[in-house]
């Protein structure tokens, strides 16, 4: 570990987990794990209002979790890498297990 205290190395992980802290963001990441999607596709799949989906995509993009690329008049969003999809899938699976 680097820095003056023992937890400096965990700051990036904390930032990532904060970016994933909203249930709708977990759902967006899960959907993008299947492939790139435009906002209207995410709205349809998640049943959430377009402004809400766009707002959460902005947070995920700012955290480096997703990237957008032009697809004609729309922007298609995709995961930057698959590691985040695995983190979300594991968290959802773990939460579904209930208490030990």
PDB file of N, CA and C in Angstrom:
ATOM      1  N   UNK A   1       0.832  -1.173   0.000  1.00  0.00           N
ATOM      2  CA  UNK A   1       0.000   0.000   0.000  1.00  0.00           C
ATOM      3  C   UNK A   1       0.878   1.239   0.000  1.00  0.00           C
ATOM      4  N   UNK A   2       0.346   2.283  -0.599  1.00  0.00           N
ATOM      5  CA  UNK A   2       1.096   3.521  -0.659  1.00  0.00           C
ATOM      6  C   UNK A   2       0.413   4.582   0.182  1.00  0.00           C
ATOM      7  N   UNK A   3       1.103   5.686   0.396  1.00  0.00           N
ATOM      8  CA  UNK A   3       0.510   6.789   1.136  1.00  0.00           C
ATOM      9  C   UNK A   3       0.878   6.748   2.601  1.00  0.00           C
ATOM     10  N   UNK A   4       0.272   7.666   3.342  1.00  0.00           N
ATOM     11  CA  UNK A   4       0.614   7.805   4.746  1.00  0.00           C
ATOM     12  C   UNK A   4      -0.228   6.934   5.654  1.00  0.00           C
ATOM     13  N   UNK A   5      -1.335   6.421   5.166  1.00  0.00           N
ATOM     14  CA  UNK A   5      -2.131   5.545   6.011  1.00  0.00           C
ATOM     15  C   UNK A   5      -2.437   4.249   5.266  1.00  0.00           C
ATOM     16  N   UNK A   6      -2.934   3.278   5.979  1.00  0.00           N
ATOM     17  CA  UNK A   6      -3.108   1.948   5.421  1.00  0.00           C
ATOM     18  C   UNK A   6      -4.289   1.758   4.498  1.00  0.00           C
ATOM     19  N   UNK A   7      -5.134   2.757   4.326  1.00  0.00           N
ATOM     20  CA  UNK A   7      -6.315   2.544   3.493  1.00  0.00           C
ATOM     21  C   UNK A   7      -6.333   3.385   2.221  1.00  0.00           C
ATOM     22  N   UNK A   8      -5.256   4.074   1.900  1.00  0.00           N
ATOM     23  CA  UNK A   8      -5.200   4.881   0.679  1.00  0.00           C
ATOM     24  C   UNK A   8      -5.514   4.061  -0.571  1.00  0.00           C
ATOM     25  N   UNK A   9      -5.066   2.834  -0.599  1.00  0.00           N
ATOM     26  CA  UNK A   9      -5.267   1.986  -1.771  1.00  0.00           C
ATOM     27  C   UNK A   9      -6.737   1.656  -2.003  1.00  0.00           C
ATOM     28  N   UNK A  10      -7.570   1.874  -1.012  1.00  0.00           N
ATOM     29  CA  UNK A  10      -8.978   1.524  -1.124  1.00  0.00           C
ATOM     30  C   UNK A  10      -9.860   2.693  -1.567  1.00  0.00           C
ATOM     31  N   UNK A  11      -9.273   3.860  -1.751  1.00  0.00           N
ATOM     32  CA  UNK A  11     -10.075   5.022  -2.137  1.00  0.00           C
ATOM     33  C   UNK A  11     -10.759   4.836  -3.476  1.00  0.00           C
ATOM     34  N   UNK A  12     -10.058   4.306  -4.452  1.00  0.00           N
ATOM     35  CA  UNK A  12     -10.664   4.061  -5.765  1.00  0.00           C
ATOM     36  C   UNK A  12     -11.814   3.079  -5.678  1.00  0.00           C
ATOM     37  N   UNK A  13     -11.643   2.039  -4.865  1.00  0.00           N
ATOM     38  CA  UNK A  13     -12.717   1.061  -4.685  1.00  0.00           C
ATOM     39  C   UNK A  13     -13.913   1.712  -4.009  1.00  0.00           C
ATOM     40  N   UNK A  14     -13.660   2.586  -3.046  1.00  0.00           N
ATOM     41  CA  UNK A  14     -14.749   3.300  -2.385  1.00  0.00           C
ATOM     42  C   UNK A  14     -15.503   4.190  -3.358  1.00  0.00           C
ATOM     43  N   UNK A  15     -14.771   4.862  -4.237  1.00  0.00           N
ATOM     44  CA  UNK A  15     -15.407   5.705  -5.259  1.00  0.00           C
ATOM     45  C   UNK A  15     -16.290   4.866  -6.180  1.00  0.00           C
ATOM     46  N   UNK A  16     -15.791   3.712  -6.583  1.00  0.00           N
ATOM     47  CA  UNK A  16     -16.564   2.818  -7.447  1.00  0.00           C
ATOM     48  C   UNK A  16     -17.833   2.347  -6.746  1.00  0.00           C
ATOM     49  N   UNK A  17     -17.704   1.931  -5.500  1.00  0.00           N
ATOM     50  CA  UNK A  17     -18.874   1.436  -4.772  1.00  0.00           C
ATOM     51  C   UNK A  17     -19.890   2.548  -4.533  1.00  0.00           C
ATOM     52  N   UNK A  18     -19.426   3.776  -4.312  1.00  0.00           N
ATOM     53  CA  UNK A  18     -20.365   4.899  -4.180  1.00  0.00           C
ATOM     54  C   UNK A  18     -21.124   5.122  -5.483  1.00  0.00           C
ATOM     55  N   UNK A  19     -20.426   4.991  -6.621  1.00  0.00           N
ATOM     56  CA  UNK A  19     -21.077   5.164  -7.920  1.00  0.00           C
ATOM     57  C   UNK A  19     -22.124   4.088  -8.163  1.00  0.00           C
ATOM     58  N   UNK A  20     -21.951   2.931  -7.543  1.00  0.00           N
ATOM     59  CA  UNK A  20     -22.888   1.819  -7.726  1.00  0.00           C
ATOM     60  C   UNK A  20     -23.947   1.767  -6.623  1.00  0.00           C
ATOM     61  N   UNK A  21     -23.984   2.757  -5.749  1.00  0.00           N
ATOM     62  CA  UNK A  21     -24.803   2.659  -4.541  1.00  0.00           C
ATOM     63  C   UNK A  21     -26.303   2.800  -4.756  1.00  0.00           C
ATOM     64  N   UNK A  22     -26.753   3.217  -5.913  1.00  0.00           N
ATOM     65  CA  UNK A  22     -28.190   3.343  -6.183  1.00  0.00           C
ATOM     66  C   UNK A  22     -28.693   2.088  -6.902  1.00  0.00           C
ATOM     67  N   UNK A  23     -29.825   1.528  -6.467  1.00  0.00           N
ATOM     68  CA  UNK A  23     -30.349   0.324  -7.123  1.00  0.00           C
ATOM     69  C   UNK A  23     -30.540   0.479  -8.634  1.00  0.00           C
ATOM     70  N   UNK A  24     -30.959   1.655  -9.091  1.00  0.00           N
ATOM     71  CA  UNK A  24     -31.146   1.822 -10.534  1.00  0.00           C
ATOM     72  C   UNK A  24     -29.809   1.750 -11.267  1.00  0.00           C
ATOM     73  N   UNK A  25     -28.737   2.194 -10.633  1.00  0.00           N
ATOM     74  CA  UNK A  25     -27.422   2.097 -11.279  1.00  0.00           C
ATOM     75  C   UNK A  25     -26.985   0.643 -11.376  1.00  0.00           C
ATOM     76  N   UNK A  26     -27.306  -0.144 -10.360  1.00  0.00           N
ATOM     77  CA  UNK A  26     -27.015  -1.585 -10.438  1.00  0.00           C
ATOM     78  C   UNK A  26     -27.788  -2.217 -11.587  1.00  0.00           C
ATOM     79  N   UNK A  27     -29.053  -1.809 -11.738  1.00  0.00           N
ATOM     80  CA  UNK A  27     -29.878  -2.349 -12.829  1.00  0.00           C
ATOM     81  C   UNK A  27     -29.326  -1.920 -14.187  1.00  0.00           C
ATOM     82  N   UNK A  28     -28.865  -0.687 -14.292  1.00  0.00           N
ATOM     83  CA  UNK A  28     -28.276  -0.214 -15.557  1.00  0.00           C
ATOM     84  C   UNK A  28     -27.032  -1.023 -15.886  1.00  0.00           C
ATOM     85  N   UNK A  29     -26.162  -1.224 -14.911  1.00  0.00           N
ATOM     86  CA  UNK A  29     -24.941  -1.999 -15.142  1.00  0.00           C
ATOM     87  C   UNK A  29     -25.302  -3.430 -15.547  1.00  0.00           C
ATOM     88  N   UNK A  30     -26.282  -4.019 -14.890  1.00  0.00           N
ATOM     89  CA  UNK A  30     -26.707  -5.382 -15.244  1.00  0.00           C
ATOM     90  C   UNK A  30     -27.211  -5.445 -16.673  1.00  0.00           C
ATOM     91  N   UNK A  31     -27.973  -4.448 -17.073  1.00  0.00           N
ATOM     92  CA  UNK A  31     -28.484  -4.416 -18.443  1.00  0.00           C
ATOM     93  C   UNK A  31     -27.354  -4.205 -19.447  1.00  0.00           C
ATOM     94  N   UNK A  32     -26.410  -3.326 -19.130  1.00  0.00           N
ATOM     95  CA  UNK A  32     -25.294  -3.077 -20.043  1.00  0.00           C
ATOM     96  C   UNK A  32     -24.328  -4.256 -20.107  1.00  0.00           C
ATOM     97  N   UNK A  33     -24.379  -5.144 -19.122  1.00  0.00           N
ATOM     98  CA  UNK A  33     -23.549  -6.350 -19.173  1.00  0.00           C
ATOM     99  C   UNK A  33     -23.950  -7.230 -20.356  1.00  0.00           C
ATOM    100  N   UNK A  34     -25.183  -7.071 -20.820  1.00  0.00           N
ATOM    101  CA  UNK A  34     -25.678  -7.840 -21.970  1.00  0.00           C
ATOM    102  C   UNK A  34     -25.264  -7.216 -23.300  1.00  0.00           C
ATOM    103  N   UNK A  35     -24.817  -5.970 -23.263  1.00  0.00           N
ATOM    104  CA  UNK A  35     -24.394  -5.283 -24.484  1.00  0.00           C
ATOM    105  C   UNK A  35     -24.775  -3.822 -24.436  1.00  0.00           C
ATOM    106  N   UNK A  36     -24.300  -3.053 -25.408  1.00  0.00           N
ATOM    107  CA  UNK A  36     -24.566  -1.623 -25.389  1.00  0.00           C
ATOM    108  C   UNK A  36     -26.041  -1.341 -25.617  1.00  0.00           C
ATOM    109  N   UNK A  37     -26.496  -0.246 -24.994  1.00  0.00           N
ATOM    110  CA  UNK A  37     -27.901   0.154 -25.074  1.00  0.00           C
ATOM    111  C   UNK A  37     -27.984   1.676 -25.183  1.00  0.00           C
ATOM    112  N   UNK A  38     -28.994   2.150 -25.900  1.00  0.00           N
ATOM    113  CA  UNK A  38     -29.330   3.570 -25.918  1.00  0.00           C
ATOM    114  C   UNK A  38     -30.243   3.860 -24.732  1.00  0.00           C
ATOM    115  N   UNK A  39     -30.380   5.135 -24.410  1.00  0.00           N
ATOM    116  CA  UNK A  39     -31.189   5.530 -23.255  1.00  0.00           C
ATOM    117  C   UNK A  39     -32.612   5.003 -23.390  1.00  0.00           C
ATOM    118  N   UNK A  40     -33.213   5.137 -24.564  1.00  0.00           N
ATOM    119  CA  UNK A  40     -34.608   4.700 -24.713  1.00  0.00           C
ATOM    120  C   UNK A  40     -34.758   3.196 -24.485  1.00  0.00           C
ATOM    121  N   UNK A  41     -33.736   2.417 -24.813  1.00  0.00           N
ATOM    122  CA  UNK A  41     -33.783   0.976 -24.550  1.00  0.00           C
ATOM    123  C   UNK A  41     -33.717   0.688 -23.056  1.00  0.00           C
ATOM    124  N   UNK A  42     -32.877   1.447 -22.336  1.00  0.00           N
ATOM    125  CA  UNK A  42     -32.789   1.284 -20.884  1.00  0.00           C
ATOM    126  C   UNK A  42     -34.086   1.723 -20.209  1.00  0.00           C
ATOM    127  N   UNK A  43     -34.671   2.814 -20.681  1.00  0.00           N
ATOM    128  CA  UNK A  43     -35.941   3.300 -20.138  1.00  0.00           C
ATOM    129  C   UNK A  43     -37.014   2.226 -20.278  1.00  0.00           C
ATOM    130  N   UNK A  44     -37.090   1.642 -21.463  1.00  0.00           N
ATOM    131  CA  UNK A  44     -38.088   0.597 -21.727  1.00  0.00           C
ATOM    132  C   UNK A  44     -37.861  -0.629 -20.850  1.00  0.00           C
ATOM    133  N   UNK A  45     -36.626  -1.058 -20.757  1.00  0.00           N
ATOM    134  CA  UNK A  45     -36.296  -2.265 -19.993  1.00  0.00           C
ATOM    135  C   UNK A  45     -36.482  -2.067 -18.491  1.00  0.00           C
ATOM    136  N   UNK A  46     -36.080  -0.904 -17.980  1.00  0.00           N
ATOM    137  CA  UNK A  46     -36.112  -0.661 -16.538  1.00  0.00           C
ATOM    138  C   UNK A  46     -37.442  -0.094 -16.063  1.00  0.00           C
ATOM    139  N   UNK A  47     -38.230   0.462 -16.985  1.00  0.00           N
ATOM    140  CA  UNK A  47     -39.494   1.070 -16.601  1.00  0.00           C
ATOM    141  C   UNK A  47     -39.316   2.331 -15.770  1.00  0.00           C
ATOM    142  N   UNK A  48     -38.215   3.022 -15.992  1.00  0.00           N
ATOM    143  CA  UNK A  48     -37.919   4.255 -15.253  1.00  0.00           C
ATOM    144  C   UNK A  48     -38.026   5.436 -16.210  1.00  0.00           C
ATOM    145  N   UNK A  49     -38.326   6.624 -15.697  1.00  0.00           N
ATOM    146  CA  UNK A  49     -38.411   7.807 -16.567  1.00  0.00           C
ATOM    147  C   UNK A  49     -37.063   8.135 -17.214  1.00  0.00           C
ATOM    148  N   UNK A  50     -37.124   8.654 -18.426  1.00  0.00           N
ATOM    149  CA  UNK A  50     -35.908   8.962 -19.181  1.00  0.00           C
ATOM    150  C   UNK A  50     -34.982   9.923 -18.440  1.00  0.00           C
ATOM    151  N   UNK A  51     -35.496  11.013 -17.833  1.00  0.00           N
ATOM    152  CA  UNK A  51     -34.565  11.909 -17.125  1.00  0.00           C
ATOM    153  C   UNK A  51     -33.818  11.214 -15.987  1.00  0.00           C
ATOM    154  N   UNK A  52     -34.488  10.297 -15.300  1.00  0.00           N
ATOM    155  CA  UNK A  52     -33.850   9.570 -14.203  1.00  0.00           C
ATOM    156  C   UNK A  52     -32.743   8.651 -14.720  1.00  0.00           C
ATOM    157  N   UNK A  53     -33.025   7.942 -15.800  1.00  0.00           N
ATOM    158  CA  UNK A  53     -32.019   7.052 -16.396  1.00  0.00           C
ATOM    159  C   UNK A  53     -30.822   7.870 -16.876  1.00  0.00           C
ATOM    160  N   UNK A  54     -31.091   8.988 -17.540  1.00  0.00           N
ATOM    161  CA  UNK A  54     -30.005   9.838 -18.036  1.00  0.00           C
ATOM    162  C   UNK A  54     -29.153  10.380 -16.892  1.00  0.00           C
ATOM    163  N   UNK A  55     -29.800  10.779 -15.802  1.00  0.00           N
ATOM    164  CA  UNK A  55     -29.072  11.294 -14.646  1.00  0.00           C
ATOM    165  C   UNK A  55     -28.132  10.234 -14.077  1.00  0.00           C
ATOM    166  N   UNK A  56     -28.604   9.008 -13.944  1.00  0.00           N
ATOM    167  CA  UNK A  56     -27.775   7.946 -13.378  1.00  0.00           C
ATOM    168  C   UNK A  56     -26.687   7.504 -14.355  1.00  0.00           C
ATOM    169  N   UNK A  57     -26.965   7.549 -15.650  1.00  0.00           N
ATOM    170  CA  UNK A  57     -25.918   7.269 -16.633  1.00  0.00           C
ATOM    171  C   UNK A  57     -24.799   8.306 -16.535  1.00  0.00           C
ATOM    172  N   UNK A  58     -25.170   9.554 -16.278  1.00  0.00           N
ATOM    173  CA  UNK A  58     -24.177  10.619 -16.120  1.00  0.00           C
ATOM    174  C   UNK A  58     -23.260  10.330 -14.930  1.00  0.00           C
ATOM    175  N   UNK A  59     -23.843   9.859 -13.828  1.00  0.00           N
ATOM    176  CA  UNK A  59     -23.037   9.505 -12.651  1.00  0.00           C
ATOM    177  C   UNK A  59     -22.097   8.352 -12.978  1.00  0.00           C
ATOM    178  N   UNK A  60     -22.621   7.327 -13.645  1.00  0.00           N
ATOM    179  CA  UNK A  60     -21.797   6.166 -14.003  1.00  0.00           C
ATOM    180  C   UNK A  60     -20.693   6.544 -14.985  1.00  0.00           C
ATOM    181  N   UNK A  61     -21.009   7.426 -15.894  1.00  0.00           N
ATOM    182  CA  UNK A  61     -19.991   7.874 -16.853  1.00  0.00           C
ATOM    183  C   UNK A  61     -18.919   8.691 -16.143  1.00  0.00           C
ATOM    184  N   UNK A  62     -19.325   9.548 -15.232  1.00  0.00           N
ATOM    185  CA  UNK A  62     -18.372  10.350 -14.470  1.00  0.00           C
ATOM    186  C   UNK A  62     -17.443   9.499 -13.620  1.00  0.00           C
ATOM    187  N   UNK A  63     -17.938   8.340 -13.190  1.00  0.00           N
ATOM    188  CA  UNK A  63     -17.129   7.428 -12.378  1.00  0.00           C
ATOM    189  C   UNK A  63     -16.282   6.494 -13.231  1.00  0.00           C
ATOM    190  N   UNK A  64     -16.404   6.595 -14.553  1.00  0.00           N
ATOM    191  CA  UNK A  64     -15.616   5.735 -15.433  1.00  0.00           C
ATOM    192  C   UNK A  64     -16.146   4.326 -15.562  1.00  0.00           C
ATOM    193  N   UNK A  65     -17.411   4.127 -15.220  1.00  0.00           N
ATOM    194  CA  UNK A  65     -18.011   2.788 -15.287  1.00  0.00           C
ATOM    195  C   UNK A  65     -18.566   2.521 -16.680  1.00  0.00           C
ATOM    196  N   UNK A  66     -19.171   3.542 -17.303  1.00  0.00           N
ATOM    197  CA  UNK A  66     -19.728   3.396 -18.649  1.00  0.00           C
ATOM    198  C   UNK A  66     -19.136   4.452 -19.566  1.00  0.00           C
ATOM    199  N   UNK A  67     -19.255   4.195 -20.855  1.00  0.00           N
ATOM    200  CA  UNK A  67     -18.843   5.173 -21.863  1.00  0.00           C
ATOM    201  C   UNK A  67     -19.968   5.269 -22.889  1.00  0.00           C
ATOM    202  N   UNK A  68     -20.051   6.404 -23.524  1.00  0.00           N
ATOM    203  CA  UNK A  68     -21.064   6.604 -24.552  1.00  0.00           C
ATOM    204  C   UNK A  68     -20.411   6.804 -25.899  1.00  0.00           C
ATOM    205  N   UNK A  69     -21.072   6.285 -26.937  1.00  0.00           N
ATOM    206  CA  UNK A  69     -20.589   6.504 -28.304  1.00  0.00           C
ATOM    207  C   UNK A  69     -21.793   6.790 -29.194  1.00  0.00           C
ATOM    208  N   UNK A  70     -21.592   7.675 -30.142  1.00  0.00           N
ATOM    209  CA  UNK A  70     -22.677   8.079 -31.039  1.00  0.00           C
ATOM    210  C   UNK A  70     -23.129   6.905 -31.891  1.00  0.00           C
ATOM    211  N   UNK A  71     -24.449   6.786 -31.971  1.00  0.00           N
ATOM    212  CA  UNK A  71     -25.078   5.814 -32.872  1.00  0.00           C
ATOM    213  C   UNK A  71     -26.163   6.593 -33.608  1.00  0.00           C
ATOM    214  N   UNK A  72     -25.759   7.271 -34.688  1.00  0.00           N
ATOM    215  CA  UNK A  72     -26.696   8.148 -35.391  1.00  0.00           C
ATOM    216  C   UNK A  72     -27.022   9.342 -34.516  1.00  0.00           C
ATOM    217  N   UNK A  73     -28.311   9.528 -34.235  1.00  0.00           N
ATOM    218  CA  UNK A  73     -28.750  10.644 -33.392  1.00  0.00           C
ATOM    219  C   UNK A  73     -28.752  10.299 -31.918  1.00  0.00           C
ATOM    220  N   UNK A  74     -28.459   9.065 -31.587  1.00  0.00           N
ATOM    221  CA  UNK A  74     -28.491   8.608 -30.202  1.00  0.00           C
ATOM    222  C   UNK A  74     -27.082   8.322 -29.692  1.00  0.00           C
ATOM    223  N   UNK A  75     -26.997   8.153 -28.391  1.00  0.00           N
ATOM    224  CA  UNK A  75     -25.742   7.733 -27.775  1.00  0.00           C
ATOM    225  C   UNK A  75     -25.958   6.339 -27.209  1.00  0.00           C
ATOM    226  N   UNK A  76     -25.088   5.426 -27.594  1.00  0.00           N
ATOM    227  CA  UNK A  76     -25.141   4.049 -27.082  1.00  0.00           C
ATOM    228  C   UNK A  76     -24.165   3.954 -25.918  1.00  0.00           C
ATOM    229  N   UNK A  77     -24.643   3.417 -24.806  1.00  0.00           N
ATOM    230  CA  UNK A  77     -23.823   3.274 -23.606  1.00  0.00           C
ATOM    231  C   UNK A  77     -23.360   1.835 -23.474  1.00  0.00           C
ATOM    232  N   UNK A  78     -22.132   1.674 -22.995  1.00  0.00           N
ATOM    233  CA  UNK A  78     -21.549   0.350 -22.778  1.00  0.00           C
ATOM    234  C   UNK A  78     -20.676   0.412 -21.531  1.00  0.00           C
ATOM    235  N   UNK A  79     -20.433  -0.741 -20.940  1.00  0.00           N
ATOM    236  CA  UNK A  79     -19.526  -0.818 -19.798  1.00  0.00           C
ATOM    237  C   UNK A  79     -18.098  -0.605 -20.280  1.00  0.00           C
ATOM    238  N   UNK A  80     -17.301   0.067 -19.473  1.00  0.00           N
ATOM    239  CA  UNK A  80     -15.898   0.278 -19.815  1.00  0.00           C
ATOM    240  C   UNK A  80     -15.152  -1.049 -19.759  1.00  0.00           C
ATOM    241  N   UNK A  81     -15.458  -1.872 -18.754  1.00  0.00           N
ATOM    242  CA  UNK A  81     -14.911  -3.229 -18.701  1.00  0.00           C
ATOM    243  C   UNK A  81     -15.894  -4.133 -17.956  1.00  0.00           C
ATOM    244  N   UNK A  82     -15.682  -5.423 -18.061  1.00  0.00           N
ATOM    245  CA  UNK A  82     -16.616  -6.391 -17.494  1.00  0.00           C
ATOM    246  C   UNK A  82     -16.459  -6.603 -15.993  1.00  0.00           C
ATOM    247  N   UNK A  83     -15.398  -6.107 -15.395  1.00  0.00           N
ATOM    248  CA  UNK A  83     -15.197  -6.323 -13.963  1.00  0.00           C
ATOM    249  C   UNK A  83     -16.365  -5.796 -13.139  1.00  0.00           C
ATOM    250  N   UNK A  84     -16.865  -4.623 -13.515  1.00  0.00           N
ATOM    251  CA  UNK A  84     -17.964  -4.014 -12.768  1.00  0.00           C
ATOM    252  C   UNK A  84     -19.217  -4.877 -12.871  1.00  0.00           C
ATOM    253  N   UNK A  85     -19.458  -5.464 -14.032  1.00  0.00           N
ATOM    254  CA  UNK A  85     -20.620  -6.339 -14.194  1.00  0.00           C
ATOM    255  C   UNK A  85     -20.524  -7.532 -13.253  1.00  0.00           C
ATOM    256  N   UNK A  86     -19.324  -8.060 -13.068  1.00  0.00           N
ATOM    257  CA  UNK A  86     -19.139  -9.193 -12.150  1.00  0.00           C
ATOM    258  C   UNK A  86     -19.368  -8.773 -10.707  1.00  0.00           C
ATOM    259  N   UNK A  87     -18.903  -7.586 -10.345  1.00  0.00           N
ATOM    260  CA  UNK A  87     -19.122  -7.073  -8.989  1.00  0.00           C
ATOM    261  C   UNK A  87     -20.613  -6.956  -8.716  1.00  0.00           C
ATOM    262  N   UNK A  88     -21.349  -6.375  -9.672  1.00  0.00           N
ATOM    263  CA  UNK A  88     -22.797  -6.195  -9.503  1.00  0.00           C
ATOM    264  C   UNK A  88     -23.504  -7.543  -9.451  1.00  0.00           C
ATOM    265  N   UNK A  89     -23.150  -8.455 -10.342  1.00  0.00           N
ATOM    266  CA  UNK A  89     -23.786  -9.782 -10.345  1.00  0.00           C
ATOM    267  C   UNK A  89     -23.538 -10.501  -9.021  1.00  0.00           C
ATOM    268  N   UNK A  90     -22.320 -10.418  -8.511  1.00  0.00           N
ATOM    269  CA  UNK A  90     -22.009 -11.053  -7.224  1.00  0.00           C
ATOM    270  C   UNK A  90     -22.785 -10.404  -6.086  1.00  0.00           C
ATOM    271  N   UNK A  91     -22.898  -9.077  -6.093  1.00  0.00           N
ATOM    272  CA  UNK A  91     -23.636  -8.375  -5.041  1.00  0.00           C
ATOM    273  C   UNK A  91     -25.119  -8.744  -5.067  1.00  0.00           C
ATOM    274  N   UNK A  92     -25.696  -8.800  -6.244  1.00  0.00           N
ATOM    275  CA  UNK A  92     -27.116  -9.164  -6.369  1.00  0.00           C
ATOM    276  C   UNK A  92     -27.330 -10.600  -5.929  1.00  0.00           C
ATOM    277  N   UNK A  93     -26.444 -11.476  -6.328  1.00  0.00           N
ATOM    278  CA  UNK A  93     -26.542 -12.882  -5.911  1.00  0.00           C
ATOM    279  C   UNK A  93     -26.401 -13.008  -4.407  1.00  0.00           C
ATOM    280  N   UNK A  94     -25.435 -12.327  -3.830  1.00  0.00           N
ATOM    281  CA  UNK A  94     -25.207 -12.386  -2.397  1.00  0.00           C
ATOM    282  C   UNK A  94     -26.419 -11.843  -1.628  1.00  0.00           C
ATOM    283  N   UNK A  95     -26.984 -10.742  -2.103  1.00  0.00           N
ATOM    284  CA  UNK A  95     -28.151 -10.150  -1.429  1.00  0.00           C
ATOM    285  C   UNK A  95     -29.345 -11.093  -1.478  1.00  0.00           C
ATOM    286  N   UNK A  96     -29.446 -11.875  -2.547  1.00  0.00           N
ATOM    287  CA  UNK A  96     -30.557 -12.811  -2.694  1.00  0.00           C
ATOM    288  C   UNK A  96     -30.428 -14.040  -1.806  1.00  0.00           C
ATOM    289  N   UNK A  97     -29.238 -14.268  -1.267  1.00  0.00           N
ATOM    290  CA  UNK A  97     -29.017 -15.437  -0.420  1.00  0.00           C
ATOM    291  C   UNK A  97     -29.654 -15.274   0.958  1.00  0.00           C
ATOM    292  N   UNK A  98     -29.854 -14.043   1.376  1.00  0.00           N
ATOM    293  CA  UNK A  98     -30.423 -13.807   2.704  1.00  0.00           C
ATOM    294  C   UNK A  98     -29.404 -14.021   3.800  1.00  0.00           C
ATOM    295  N   UNK A  99     -29.830 -13.880   5.047  1.00  0.00           N
ATOM    296  CA  UNK A  99     -28.893 -14.054   6.171  1.00  0.00           C
ATOM    297  C   UNK A  99     -28.408 -15.490   6.278  1.00  0.00           C
ATOM    298  N   UNK A 100     -27.189 -15.611   6.756  1.00  0.00           N
ATOM    299  CA  UNK A 100     -26.576 -16.955   6.891  1.00  0.00           C
ATOM    300  C   UNK A 100     -27.161 -17.708   8.073  1.00  0.00           C
TER     301      UNK A 100
END
